[in-house]
């Protein structure tokens, strides 16, 4: 939220001065902050960055990582005695399965 607030002020200027970055001509970037993090910033920025007041935005679950981590808790006990590689393989398989289910 602080990064969005501060970087959005001079974002186009910073990109134009970069050797490696560029923006497509005519592109309009609207800075926004997900509801989970918005309350932690100053009140004056709420109306500027809240998705509630940005025309064309929808109501989405922008904090998907937190919801994925909560479900992983039930698998952590099963991975306790596994090697690091086996733990990673099992958690990757679980995450890939969840991504596939969301896709289809």
Short mmCIF file of N, CA and C in Angstrom, two decimals:
data_model
loop_
_atom_site.label_atom_id
_atom_site.label_comp_id
_atom_site.label_asym_id
_atom_site.label_seq_id
_atom_site.Cartn_x
_atom_site.Cartn_y
_atom_site.Cartn_z
N UNK A 1 0.82 -1.19 0.00
CA UNK A 1 0.00 0.00 0.00
C UNK A 1 0.86 1.25 0.00
N UNK A 2 1.93 1.28 0.82
CA UNK A 2 2.81 2.45 0.79
C UNK A 2 3.54 2.55 -0.54
N UNK A 3 3.94 1.40 -1.09
CA UNK A 3 4.63 1.40 -2.37
C UNK A 3 3.70 1.91 -3.46
N UNK A 4 2.48 1.45 -3.46
CA UNK A 4 1.51 1.91 -4.46
C UNK A 4 1.31 3.42 -4.34
N UNK A 5 1.15 3.89 -3.14
CA UNK A 5 0.91 5.31 -2.90
C UNK A 5 2.09 6.16 -3.37
N UNK A 6 3.29 5.79 -2.98
CA UNK A 6 4.46 6.59 -3.30
C UNK A 6 4.94 6.41 -4.74
N UNK A 7 5.00 5.19 -5.23
CA UNK A 7 5.52 4.93 -6.57
C UNK A 7 4.55 5.39 -7.66
N UNK A 8 3.27 5.40 -7.39
CA UNK A 8 2.33 5.83 -8.43
C UNK A 8 2.47 7.31 -8.75
N UNK A 9 3.01 8.08 -7.81
CA UNK A 9 3.15 9.52 -8.03
C UNK A 9 4.07 9.84 -9.21
N UNK A 10 5.17 9.14 -9.33
CA UNK A 10 6.16 9.43 -10.37
C UNK A 10 6.51 8.18 -11.19
N UNK A 11 5.58 7.23 -11.27
CA UNK A 11 5.86 5.96 -11.94
C UNK A 11 6.21 6.15 -13.42
N UNK A 12 5.39 6.88 -14.16
CA UNK A 12 5.65 7.08 -15.59
C UNK A 12 6.98 7.79 -15.83
N UNK A 13 7.30 8.75 -14.98
CA UNK A 13 8.57 9.46 -15.09
C UNK A 13 9.74 8.49 -14.87
N UNK A 14 9.63 7.62 -13.86
CA UNK A 14 10.71 6.66 -13.58
C UNK A 14 10.89 5.68 -14.74
N UNK A 15 9.79 5.22 -15.30
CA UNK A 15 9.87 4.28 -16.42
C UNK A 15 10.50 4.96 -17.63
N UNK A 16 10.12 6.19 -17.90
CA UNK A 16 10.65 6.89 -19.08
C UNK A 16 12.15 7.14 -18.96
N UNK A 17 12.69 7.24 -17.76
CA UNK A 17 14.12 7.46 -17.55
C UNK A 17 14.93 6.15 -17.56
N UNK A 18 14.25 5.02 -17.59
CA UNK A 18 14.92 3.73 -17.54
C UNK A 18 15.39 3.29 -18.92
N UNK A 19 16.56 2.64 -18.96
CA UNK A 19 17.06 2.07 -20.22
C UNK A 19 16.33 0.77 -20.54
N UNK A 20 15.76 0.11 -19.54
CA UNK A 20 15.24 -1.24 -19.71
C UNK A 20 13.71 -1.34 -19.69
N UNK A 21 13.03 -0.29 -19.25
CA UNK A 21 11.57 -0.33 -19.13
C UNK A 21 10.91 0.62 -20.11
N UNK A 22 9.71 0.29 -20.50
CA UNK A 22 8.92 1.19 -21.33
C UNK A 22 7.44 0.86 -21.15
N UNK A 23 6.60 1.83 -21.43
CA UNK A 23 5.15 1.64 -21.38
C UNK A 23 4.60 1.80 -22.78
N UNK A 24 3.58 1.03 -23.10
CA UNK A 24 2.91 1.17 -24.39
C UNK A 24 2.27 2.56 -24.45
N UNK A 25 2.32 3.16 -25.62
CA UNK A 25 1.74 4.48 -25.78
C UNK A 25 0.23 4.44 -25.54
N UNK A 26 -0.26 5.37 -24.76
CA UNK A 26 -1.68 5.47 -24.48
C UNK A 26 -2.17 4.60 -23.33
N UNK A 27 -1.28 3.84 -22.72
CA UNK A 27 -1.70 2.97 -21.62
C UNK A 27 -1.98 3.83 -20.39
N UNK A 28 -3.04 3.46 -19.68
CA UNK A 28 -3.39 4.16 -18.44
C UNK A 28 -3.30 3.16 -17.30
N UNK A 29 -2.46 3.44 -16.34
CA UNK A 29 -2.29 2.57 -15.18
C UNK A 29 -3.01 3.20 -14.00
N UNK A 30 -3.91 2.44 -13.40
CA UNK A 30 -4.65 2.92 -12.24
C UNK A 30 -4.14 2.18 -11.00
N UNK A 31 -3.48 2.87 -10.10
CA UNK A 31 -2.98 2.20 -8.90
C UNK A 31 -4.14 1.81 -7.97
N UNK A 32 -4.04 0.64 -7.39
CA UNK A 32 -5.08 0.15 -6.47
C UNK A 32 -4.43 -0.75 -5.43
N UNK A 33 -5.10 -0.88 -4.31
CA UNK A 33 -4.63 -1.72 -3.22
C UNK A 33 -5.77 -2.63 -2.79
N UNK A 34 -5.46 -3.91 -2.57
CA UNK A 34 -6.47 -4.86 -2.11
C UNK A 34 -7.01 -4.48 -0.73
N UNK A 35 -8.23 -4.89 -0.47
CA UNK A 35 -8.91 -4.50 0.77
C UNK A 35 -8.18 -4.96 2.03
N UNK A 36 -7.52 -6.11 1.96
CA UNK A 36 -6.83 -6.64 3.13
C UNK A 36 -5.75 -5.67 3.62
N UNK A 37 -5.04 -5.01 2.69
CA UNK A 37 -3.93 -4.13 3.05
C UNK A 37 -4.33 -2.66 3.13
N UNK A 38 -5.44 -2.30 2.55
CA UNK A 38 -5.82 -0.90 2.45
C UNK A 38 -6.02 -0.23 3.81
N UNK A 39 -6.57 -0.95 4.77
CA UNK A 39 -6.84 -0.38 6.09
C UNK A 39 -5.59 -0.01 6.87
N UNK A 40 -4.43 -0.56 6.47
CA UNK A 40 -3.19 -0.28 7.20
C UNK A 40 -2.53 1.01 6.76
N UNK A 41 -3.04 1.65 5.74
CA UNK A 41 -2.45 2.88 5.22
C UNK A 41 -3.24 4.08 5.76
N UNK A 42 -2.82 5.28 5.42
CA UNK A 42 -3.48 6.48 5.95
C UNK A 42 -4.88 6.64 5.33
N UNK A 43 -5.78 7.20 6.10
CA UNK A 43 -7.19 7.31 5.70
C UNK A 43 -7.38 8.14 4.43
N UNK A 44 -6.54 9.13 4.22
CA UNK A 44 -6.70 10.01 3.06
C UNK A 44 -6.52 9.26 1.73
N UNK A 45 -5.80 8.16 1.75
CA UNK A 45 -5.55 7.39 0.52
C UNK A 45 -6.63 6.35 0.25
N UNK A 46 -7.53 6.12 1.19
CA UNK A 46 -8.54 5.08 1.03
C UNK A 46 -9.34 5.29 -0.25
N UNK A 47 -9.83 6.49 -0.48
CA UNK A 47 -10.67 6.76 -1.64
C UNK A 47 -9.88 6.75 -2.94
N UNK A 48 -8.58 6.99 -2.86
CA UNK A 48 -7.75 7.00 -4.07
C UNK A 48 -7.44 5.58 -4.56
N UNK A 49 -7.24 4.65 -3.63
CA UNK A 49 -6.73 3.33 -3.99
C UNK A 49 -7.70 2.18 -3.75
N UNK A 50 -8.85 2.44 -3.16
CA UNK A 50 -9.82 1.38 -2.90
C UNK A 50 -10.51 0.96 -4.19
N UNK A 51 -10.61 -0.35 -4.41
CA UNK A 51 -11.29 -0.87 -5.59
C UNK A 51 -12.77 -0.50 -5.60
N UNK A 52 -13.31 -0.14 -4.45
CA UNK A 52 -14.72 0.28 -4.38
C UNK A 52 -14.99 1.53 -5.21
N UNK A 53 -13.98 2.37 -5.40
CA UNK A 53 -14.18 3.67 -6.05
C UNK A 53 -13.46 3.79 -7.39
N UNK A 54 -12.91 2.71 -7.90
CA UNK A 54 -12.21 2.75 -9.18
C UNK A 54 -13.15 2.21 -10.26
N UNK A 55 -13.50 3.08 -11.19
CA UNK A 55 -14.45 2.70 -12.24
C UNK A 55 -13.91 1.53 -13.05
N UNK A 56 -14.76 0.54 -13.24
CA UNK A 56 -14.40 -0.63 -14.03
C UNK A 56 -13.78 -1.76 -13.24
N UNK A 57 -13.48 -1.54 -11.98
CA UNK A 57 -12.89 -2.63 -11.19
C UNK A 57 -14.00 -3.54 -10.66
N UNK A 58 -13.65 -4.77 -10.42
CA UNK A 58 -14.60 -5.73 -9.89
C UNK A 58 -14.25 -6.12 -8.47
N UNK A 59 -15.13 -6.83 -7.86
CA UNK A 59 -14.89 -7.33 -6.51
C UNK A 59 -14.23 -8.70 -6.64
N UNK A 60 -12.97 -8.78 -6.26
CA UNK A 60 -12.22 -10.02 -6.37
C UNK A 60 -11.54 -10.34 -5.05
N UNK A 61 -11.10 -11.58 -4.95
CA UNK A 61 -10.31 -11.98 -3.80
C UNK A 61 -8.85 -11.73 -4.16
N UNK A 62 -8.36 -10.56 -3.86
CA UNK A 62 -7.00 -10.20 -4.21
C UNK A 62 -5.96 -10.79 -3.28
N UNK A 63 -6.38 -11.43 -2.23
CA UNK A 63 -5.44 -11.99 -1.26
C UNK A 63 -5.39 -13.50 -1.38
N UNK A 64 -5.28 -14.00 -2.57
CA UNK A 64 -5.37 -15.44 -2.80
C UNK A 64 -4.24 -16.21 -2.11
N UNK A 65 -3.08 -15.62 -1.97
CA UNK A 65 -1.98 -16.35 -1.32
C UNK A 65 -2.32 -16.74 0.11
N UNK A 66 -2.93 -15.83 0.85
CA UNK A 66 -3.28 -16.13 2.23
C UNK A 66 -4.27 -17.29 2.31
N UNK A 67 -5.22 -17.35 1.38
CA UNK A 67 -6.18 -18.45 1.42
C UNK A 67 -5.52 -19.77 1.05
N UNK A 68 -4.52 -19.75 0.20
CA UNK A 68 -3.80 -20.98 -0.15
C UNK A 68 -2.97 -21.48 1.03
N UNK A 69 -2.32 -20.56 1.73
CA UNK A 69 -1.49 -20.96 2.86
C UNK A 69 -2.33 -21.61 3.95
N UNK A 70 -3.51 -21.09 4.20
CA UNK A 70 -4.35 -21.64 5.26
C UNK A 70 -4.71 -23.10 5.00
N UNK A 71 -4.95 -23.45 3.75
CA UNK A 71 -5.30 -24.83 3.39
C UNK A 71 -4.08 -25.73 3.51
N UNK A 72 -2.90 -25.19 3.31
CA UNK A 72 -1.67 -26.00 3.40
C UNK A 72 -1.40 -26.50 4.81
N UNK A 73 -1.99 -25.87 5.82
CA UNK A 73 -1.75 -26.27 7.20
C UNK A 73 -2.05 -27.74 7.44
N UNK A 74 -3.07 -28.29 6.79
CA UNK A 74 -3.41 -29.68 7.02
C UNK A 74 -2.38 -30.64 6.42
N UNK A 75 -1.55 -30.17 5.50
CA UNK A 75 -0.52 -31.01 4.90
C UNK A 75 0.82 -30.92 5.62
N UNK A 76 1.01 -29.90 6.41
CA UNK A 76 2.31 -29.70 7.05
C UNK A 76 2.68 -30.84 7.99
N UNK A 77 1.72 -31.38 8.70
CA UNK A 77 2.02 -32.50 9.60
C UNK A 77 2.51 -33.73 8.84
N UNK A 78 1.97 -33.96 7.65
CA UNK A 78 2.39 -35.12 6.86
C UNK A 78 3.80 -34.95 6.32
N UNK A 79 4.26 -33.74 6.16
CA UNK A 79 5.58 -33.51 5.58
C UNK A 79 6.68 -33.39 6.64
N UNK A 80 6.32 -33.45 7.89
CA UNK A 80 7.27 -33.21 8.98
C UNK A 80 8.50 -34.12 8.91
N UNK A 81 8.32 -35.40 8.67
CA UNK A 81 9.43 -36.35 8.68
C UNK A 81 10.07 -36.55 7.30
N UNK A 82 9.60 -35.84 6.29
CA UNK A 82 10.12 -36.00 4.93
C UNK A 82 11.40 -35.21 4.74
N UNK A 83 12.18 -35.62 3.75
CA UNK A 83 13.35 -34.84 3.37
C UNK A 83 12.89 -33.53 2.75
N UNK A 84 13.78 -32.56 2.65
CA UNK A 84 13.42 -31.26 2.09
C UNK A 84 12.92 -31.38 0.66
N UNK A 85 13.58 -32.22 -0.14
CA UNK A 85 13.15 -32.40 -1.52
C UNK A 85 11.76 -33.02 -1.59
N UNK A 86 11.49 -34.03 -0.75
CA UNK A 86 10.19 -34.68 -0.76
C UNK A 86 9.10 -33.71 -0.29
N UNK A 87 9.41 -32.90 0.71
CA UNK A 87 8.45 -31.88 1.16
C UNK A 87 8.09 -30.94 0.02
N UNK A 88 9.12 -30.46 -0.68
CA UNK A 88 8.88 -29.53 -1.78
C UNK A 88 8.06 -30.18 -2.88
N UNK A 89 8.38 -31.44 -3.20
CA UNK A 89 7.65 -32.14 -4.25
C UNK A 89 6.17 -32.31 -3.88
N UNK A 90 5.91 -32.67 -2.63
CA UNK A 90 4.53 -32.87 -2.20
C UNK A 90 3.74 -31.56 -2.22
N UNK A 91 4.34 -30.50 -1.70
CA UNK A 91 3.66 -29.21 -1.67
C UNK A 91 3.47 -28.66 -3.09
N UNK A 92 4.46 -28.86 -3.97
CA UNK A 92 4.29 -28.45 -5.37
C UNK A 92 3.13 -29.20 -6.02
N UNK A 93 3.05 -30.50 -5.77
CA UNK A 93 1.95 -31.29 -6.34
C UNK A 93 0.60 -30.78 -5.83
N UNK A 94 0.54 -30.48 -4.54
CA UNK A 94 -0.71 -29.97 -3.97
C UNK A 94 -1.09 -28.64 -4.61
N UNK A 95 -0.11 -27.73 -4.74
CA UNK A 95 -0.40 -26.42 -5.31
C UNK A 95 -0.80 -26.55 -6.79
N UNK A 96 -0.11 -27.42 -7.52
CA UNK A 96 -0.47 -27.63 -8.93
C UNK A 96 -1.88 -28.20 -9.07
N UNK A 97 -2.26 -29.11 -8.18
CA UNK A 97 -3.61 -29.66 -8.20
C UNK A 97 -4.64 -28.56 -7.94
N UNK A 98 -4.36 -27.70 -6.96
CA UNK A 98 -5.28 -26.59 -6.67
C UNK A 98 -5.39 -25.63 -7.85
N UNK A 99 -4.28 -25.34 -8.50
CA UNK A 99 -4.30 -24.45 -9.67
C UNK A 99 -5.09 -25.07 -10.81
N UNK A 100 -4.93 -26.39 -11.02
CA UNK A 100 -5.67 -27.07 -12.07
C UNK A 100 -7.17 -27.02 -11.80
N UNK A 101 -7.56 -27.23 -10.56
CA UNK A 101 -8.99 -27.19 -10.21
C UNK A 101 -9.57 -25.80 -10.43
N UNK A 102 -8.80 -24.75 -10.17
CA UNK A 102 -9.29 -23.39 -10.41
C UNK A 102 -9.39 -23.11 -11.90
N UNK A 103 -8.48 -23.69 -12.67
CA UNK A 103 -8.46 -23.46 -14.11
C UNK A 103 -9.63 -24.11 -14.81
N UNK A 104 -9.95 -25.35 -14.43
CA UNK A 104 -11.05 -26.06 -15.08
C UNK A 104 -12.32 -25.84 -14.31
#
